[in-house]
């Protein structure tokens, strides 16, 4: 996991955005913050964060649509998204999870809870990346071994 993971906060309420930014920065996280879904989609093209905190209820493009677009893009689909929302209805939570969110934090949020959830999902994301790298490495090794076995079979078969 990076020494100072990058977090993108997408929140239209300036007080919440500034509060989160200040608190997370104090806890050694590299924070960037935007106030709309469109701005978030642009921001991730410039610099990919390790995790996104995303408000659901925003003007123009809501958090659900923003998440859907992030998960539809191969360059951003693996970035963990945590919704921060005043919505507490189960239907909204299910919709968020179906769109690819990894967690929900209900407003008003507790700063220590936000930090704990961020650290948990950063750790999980890092482990998933390590697992994928190891899987890719094993796949390459498997293909190389398969090629060598086929070569040996051909060599042994031609000598018989």
PDB file of C-alpha atoms in Angstrom:
ATOM      1  CA  UNK A   1       0.000   0.000   0.000  1.00  0.00           C
ATOM      2  CA  UNK A   2       1.366   3.451  -0.848  1.00  0.00           C
ATOM      3  CA  UNK A   3       2.790   5.498   2.030  1.00  0.00           C
ATOM      4  CA  UNK A   4       0.298   8.284   1.341  1.00  0.00           C
ATOM      5  CA  UNK A   5      -2.704   6.886  -0.559  1.00  0.00           C
ATOM      6  CA  UNK A   6      -4.657   9.284  -2.765  1.00  0.00           C
ATOM      7  CA  UNK A   7      -8.313   9.819  -1.909  1.00  0.00           C
ATOM      8  CA  UNK A   8     -10.802  11.654  -4.129  1.00  0.00           C
ATOM      9  CA  UNK A   9     -13.710  13.246  -2.280  1.00  0.00           C
ATOM     10  CA  UNK A  10     -16.789  13.954  -4.403  1.00  0.00           C
ATOM     11  CA  UNK A  11     -19.151  16.059  -2.304  1.00  0.00           C
ATOM     12  CA  UNK A  12     -21.282  19.051  -3.275  1.00  0.00           C
ATOM     13  CA  UNK A  13     -21.606  20.334   0.310  1.00  0.00           C
ATOM     14  CA  UNK A  14     -18.564  22.536   0.955  1.00  0.00           C
ATOM     15  CA  UNK A  15     -18.602  22.014   4.738  1.00  0.00           C
ATOM     16  CA  UNK A  16     -18.536  18.208   4.419  1.00  0.00           C
ATOM     17  CA  UNK A  17     -15.945  18.376   1.638  1.00  0.00           C
ATOM     18  CA  UNK A  18     -13.635  20.640   3.635  1.00  0.00           C
ATOM     19  CA  UNK A  19     -14.134  18.708   6.885  1.00  0.00           C
ATOM     20  CA  UNK A  20     -13.266  15.405   5.218  1.00  0.00           C
ATOM     21  CA  UNK A  21     -10.326  16.922   3.346  1.00  0.00           C
ATOM     22  CA  UNK A  22      -8.839  18.425   6.491  1.00  0.00           C
ATOM     23  CA  UNK A  23      -9.298  15.308   8.608  1.00  0.00           C
ATOM     24  CA  UNK A  24      -7.960  12.880   6.006  1.00  0.00           C
ATOM     25  CA  UNK A  25      -4.977  15.088   5.200  1.00  0.00           C
ATOM     26  CA  UNK A  26      -4.122  15.200   8.913  1.00  0.00           C
ATOM     27  CA  UNK A  27      -4.109  11.385   8.790  1.00  0.00           C
ATOM     28  CA  UNK A  28      -1.450  11.204   6.060  1.00  0.00           C
ATOM     29  CA  UNK A  29      -3.763  10.700   3.116  1.00  0.00           C
ATOM     30  CA  UNK A  30      -3.281  12.642  -0.102  1.00  0.00           C
ATOM     31  CA  UNK A  31      -6.646  14.282  -0.714  1.00  0.00           C
ATOM     32  CA  UNK A  32      -8.211  15.933  -3.715  1.00  0.00           C
ATOM     33  CA  UNK A  33     -11.804  17.104  -3.640  1.00  0.00           C
ATOM     34  CA  UNK A  34     -14.392  18.033  -6.246  1.00  0.00           C
ATOM     35  CA  UNK A  35     -18.006  19.086  -5.967  1.00  0.00           C
ATOM     36  CA  UNK A  36     -19.720  17.186  -8.791  1.00  0.00           C
ATOM     37  CA  UNK A  37     -19.876  13.878 -10.594  1.00  0.00           C
ATOM     38  CA  UNK A  38     -18.663  15.448 -13.838  1.00  0.00           C
ATOM     39  CA  UNK A  39     -15.673  16.958 -12.046  1.00  0.00           C
ATOM     40  CA  UNK A  40     -14.926  13.544 -10.518  1.00  0.00           C
ATOM     41  CA  UNK A  41     -14.937  11.835 -13.912  1.00  0.00           C
ATOM     42  CA  UNK A  42     -12.499  14.471 -15.177  1.00  0.00           C
ATOM     43  CA  UNK A  43     -10.305  14.276 -12.061  1.00  0.00           C
ATOM     44  CA  UNK A  44      -9.788  10.504 -12.347  1.00  0.00           C
ATOM     45  CA  UNK A  45      -8.540  10.948 -15.906  1.00  0.00           C
ATOM     46  CA  UNK A  46      -5.834  13.331 -14.682  1.00  0.00           C
ATOM     47  CA  UNK A  47      -4.754  11.333 -11.627  1.00  0.00           C
ATOM     48  CA  UNK A  48      -6.150   8.008 -10.435  1.00  0.00           C
ATOM     49  CA  UNK A  49      -6.958   7.933  -6.741  1.00  0.00           C
ATOM     50  CA  UNK A  50      -6.604   4.804  -4.640  1.00  0.00           C
ATOM     51  CA  UNK A  51     -10.164   5.275  -3.310  1.00  0.00           C
ATOM     52  CA  UNK A  52     -13.169   7.533  -3.937  1.00  0.00           C
ATOM     53  CA  UNK A  53     -15.545   8.907  -1.297  1.00  0.00           C
ATOM     54  CA  UNK A  54     -18.704   9.712  -3.238  1.00  0.00           C
ATOM     55  CA  UNK A  55     -21.816  11.584  -2.154  1.00  0.00           C
ATOM     56  CA  UNK A  56     -25.030  10.239  -3.674  1.00  0.00           C
ATOM     57  CA  UNK A  57     -27.307  13.273  -3.656  1.00  0.00           C
ATOM     58  CA  UNK A  58     -25.686  15.887  -5.878  1.00  0.00           C
ATOM     59  CA  UNK A  59     -27.166  18.221  -8.488  1.00  0.00           C
ATOM     60  CA  UNK A  60     -26.897  17.333 -12.170  1.00  0.00           C
ATOM     61  CA  UNK A  61     -25.218  13.906 -12.020  1.00  0.00           C
ATOM     62  CA  UNK A  62     -25.907  11.980  -8.824  1.00  0.00           C
ATOM     63  CA  UNK A  63     -23.473   9.616  -7.146  1.00  0.00           C
ATOM     64  CA  UNK A  64     -25.176   6.519  -8.548  1.00  0.00           C
ATOM     65  CA  UNK A  65     -24.614   7.684 -12.134  1.00  0.00           C
ATOM     66  CA  UNK A  66     -21.071   8.772 -11.324  1.00  0.00           C
ATOM     67  CA  UNK A  67     -20.322   5.338  -9.856  1.00  0.00           C
ATOM     68  CA  UNK A  68     -21.913   3.600 -12.853  1.00  0.00           C
ATOM     69  CA  UNK A  69     -19.655   5.550 -15.219  1.00  0.00           C
ATOM     70  CA  UNK A  70     -16.553   4.904 -13.119  1.00  0.00           C
ATOM     71  CA  UNK A  71     -17.242   1.167 -13.072  1.00  0.00           C
ATOM     72  CA  UNK A  72     -17.963   1.104 -16.825  1.00  0.00           C
ATOM     73  CA  UNK A  73     -14.498   2.507 -17.595  1.00  0.00           C
ATOM     74  CA  UNK A  74     -11.705  -0.092 -17.640  1.00  0.00           C
ATOM     75  CA  UNK A  75      -9.233   2.509 -16.338  1.00  0.00           C
ATOM     76  CA  UNK A  76     -11.306   3.317 -13.234  1.00  0.00           C
ATOM     77  CA  UNK A  77     -13.414   0.218 -12.615  1.00  0.00           C
ATOM     78  CA  UNK A  78     -11.121  -1.165  -9.911  1.00  0.00           C
ATOM     79  CA  UNK A  79     -10.993   1.997  -7.797  1.00  0.00           C
ATOM     80  CA  UNK A  80     -12.944   1.316  -4.581  1.00  0.00           C
ATOM     81  CA  UNK A  81     -15.941   3.625  -4.167  1.00  0.00           C
ATOM     82  CA  UNK A  82     -17.415   4.345  -0.747  1.00  0.00           C
ATOM     83  CA  UNK A  83     -20.711   6.209  -0.762  1.00  0.00           C
ATOM     84  CA  UNK A  84     -21.189   8.901   1.869  1.00  0.00           C
ATOM     85  CA  UNK A  85     -24.879   9.668   2.063  1.00  0.00           C
ATOM     86  CA  UNK A  86     -27.854  10.778   4.091  1.00  0.00           C
ATOM     87  CA  UNK A  87     -29.833   7.983   2.413  1.00  0.00           C
ATOM     88  CA  UNK A  88     -30.338   5.032   4.709  1.00  0.00           C
ATOM     89  CA  UNK A  89     -32.934   3.080   2.756  1.00  0.00           C
ATOM     90  CA  UNK A  90     -31.968  -0.521   2.011  1.00  0.00           C
ATOM     91  CA  UNK A  91     -33.051  -0.123  -1.625  1.00  0.00           C
ATOM     92  CA  UNK A  92     -30.526   2.694  -2.093  1.00  0.00           C
ATOM     93  CA  UNK A  93     -27.768   0.654  -0.469  1.00  0.00           C
ATOM     94  CA  UNK A  94     -28.504  -2.358  -2.656  1.00  0.00           C
ATOM     95  CA  UNK A  95     -28.496  -0.136  -5.751  1.00  0.00           C
ATOM     96  CA  UNK A  96     -25.108   1.260  -4.725  1.00  0.00           C
ATOM     97  CA  UNK A  97     -23.608  -2.174  -4.153  1.00  0.00           C
ATOM     98  CA  UNK A  98     -25.008  -3.402  -7.479  1.00  0.00           C
ATOM     99  CA  UNK A  99     -23.307  -0.444  -9.179  1.00  0.00           C
ATOM    100  CA  UNK A 100     -19.978  -1.469  -7.650  1.00  0.00           C
ATOM    101  CA  UNK A 101     -19.634   0.469  -4.392  1.00  0.00           C
ATOM    102  CA  UNK A 102     -17.658  -1.311  -1.674  1.00  0.00           C
ATOM    103  CA  UNK A 103     -19.224   0.416   1.329  1.00  0.00           C
ATOM    104  CA  UNK A 104     -21.650   3.034   2.656  1.00  0.00           C
ATOM    105  CA  UNK A 105     -21.105   5.667   5.329  1.00  0.00           C
ATOM    106  CA  UNK A 106     -24.219   7.407   6.601  1.00  0.00           C
ATOM    107  CA  UNK A 107     -24.301  11.141   7.282  1.00  0.00           C
ATOM    108  CA  UNK A 108     -23.732  12.624   9.714  1.00  0.00           C
ATOM    109  CA  UNK A 109     -20.463  10.692   9.646  1.00  0.00           C
ATOM    110  CA  UNK A 110     -17.996  10.036  12.429  1.00  0.00           C
ATOM    111  CA  UNK A 111     -14.462  10.904  11.348  1.00  0.00           C
ATOM    112  CA  UNK A 112     -12.831   7.874  12.971  1.00  0.00           C
ATOM    113  CA  UNK A 113     -15.339   5.558  11.279  1.00  0.00           C
ATOM    114  CA  UNK A 114     -14.597   7.144   7.902  1.00  0.00           C
ATOM    115  CA  UNK A 115     -10.870   6.685   8.470  1.00  0.00           C
ATOM    116  CA  UNK A 116     -11.281   3.067   9.604  1.00  0.00           C
ATOM    117  CA  UNK A 117     -13.388   2.187   6.561  1.00  0.00           C
ATOM    118  CA  UNK A 118     -10.972   3.916   4.193  1.00  0.00           C
ATOM    119  CA  UNK A 119      -8.006   2.039   5.664  1.00  0.00           C
ATOM    120  CA  UNK A 120      -9.885  -1.265   5.448  1.00  0.00           C
ATOM    121  CA  UNK A 121     -10.784  -0.779   1.790  1.00  0.00           C
ATOM    122  CA  UNK A 122      -7.329   0.487   0.866  1.00  0.00           C
ATOM    123  CA  UNK A 123      -5.860  -2.652   2.436  1.00  0.00           C
ATOM    124  CA  UNK A 124      -8.368  -4.888   0.620  1.00  0.00           C
ATOM    125  CA  UNK A 125      -7.687  -3.150  -2.681  1.00  0.00           C
ATOM    126  CA  UNK A 126      -3.933  -3.528  -2.211  1.00  0.00           C
ATOM    127  CA  UNK A 127      -4.343  -7.237  -1.444  1.00  0.00           C
ATOM    128  CA  UNK A 128      -6.543  -7.692  -4.527  1.00  0.00           C
ATOM    129  CA  UNK A 129      -3.872  -6.040  -6.668  1.00  0.00           C
ATOM    130  CA  UNK A 130      -1.189  -8.306  -5.196  1.00  0.00           C
ATOM    131  CA  UNK A 131      -3.386 -11.348  -5.789  1.00  0.00           C
ATOM    132  CA  UNK A 132      -4.023 -10.320  -9.398  1.00  0.00           C
ATOM    133  CA  UNK A 133      -0.300  -9.782  -9.998  1.00  0.00           C
ATOM    134  CA  UNK A 134       0.481 -13.229  -8.562  1.00  0.00           C
ATOM    135  CA  UNK A 135      -2.297 -14.814 -10.636  1.00  0.00           C
ATOM    136  CA  UNK A 136      -0.900 -13.176 -13.783  1.00  0.00           C
ATOM    137  CA  UNK A 137       2.591 -14.405 -12.892  1.00  0.00           C
ATOM    138  CA  UNK A 138       1.334 -17.955 -12.355  1.00  0.00           C
ATOM    139  CA  UNK A 139      -0.528 -17.845 -15.670  1.00  0.00           C
ATOM    140  CA  UNK A 140       2.683 -16.888 -17.487  1.00  0.00           C
ATOM    141  CA  UNK A 141       4.587 -19.671 -15.682  1.00  0.00           C
ATOM    142  CA  UNK A 142       1.859 -22.168 -16.573  1.00  0.00           C
ATOM    143  CA  UNK A 143       2.004 -21.237 -20.256  1.00  0.00           C
ATOM    144  CA  UNK A 144       5.811 -21.487 -20.272  1.00  0.00           C
ATOM    145  CA  UNK A 145       5.688 -24.923 -18.627  1.00  0.00           C
ATOM    146  CA  UNK A 146       2.997 -26.075 -21.040  1.00  0.00           C
ATOM    147  CA  UNK A 147       5.180 -24.956 -23.948  1.00  0.00           C
ATOM    148  CA  UNK A 148       8.198 -26.847 -22.524  1.00  0.00           C
ATOM    149  CA  UNK A 149       6.129 -29.996 -21.968  1.00  0.00           C
ATOM    150  CA  UNK A 150       4.880 -29.863 -25.559  1.00  0.00           C
ATOM    151  CA  UNK A 151       8.452 -29.376 -26.773  1.00  0.00           C
ATOM    152  CA  UNK A 152       9.620 -32.376 -24.710  1.00  0.00           C
ATOM    153  CA  UNK A 153       6.768 -34.513 -26.057  1.00  0.00           C
ATOM    154  CA  UNK A 154       7.687 -33.544 -29.592  1.00  0.00           C
ATOM    155  CA  UNK A 155      11.387 -34.254 -28.964  1.00  0.00           C
ATOM    156  CA  UNK A 156      10.738 -37.631 -27.283  1.00  0.00           C
ATOM    157  CA  UNK A 157       8.157 -38.573 -29.906  1.00  0.00           C
ATOM    158  CA  UNK A 158      10.553 -37.899 -32.787  1.00  0.00           C
ATOM    159  CA  UNK A 159      13.236 -40.155 -31.233  1.00  0.00           C
ATOM    160  CA  UNK A 160      10.973 -43.188 -30.935  1.00  0.00           C
TER     161      UNK A 160
END
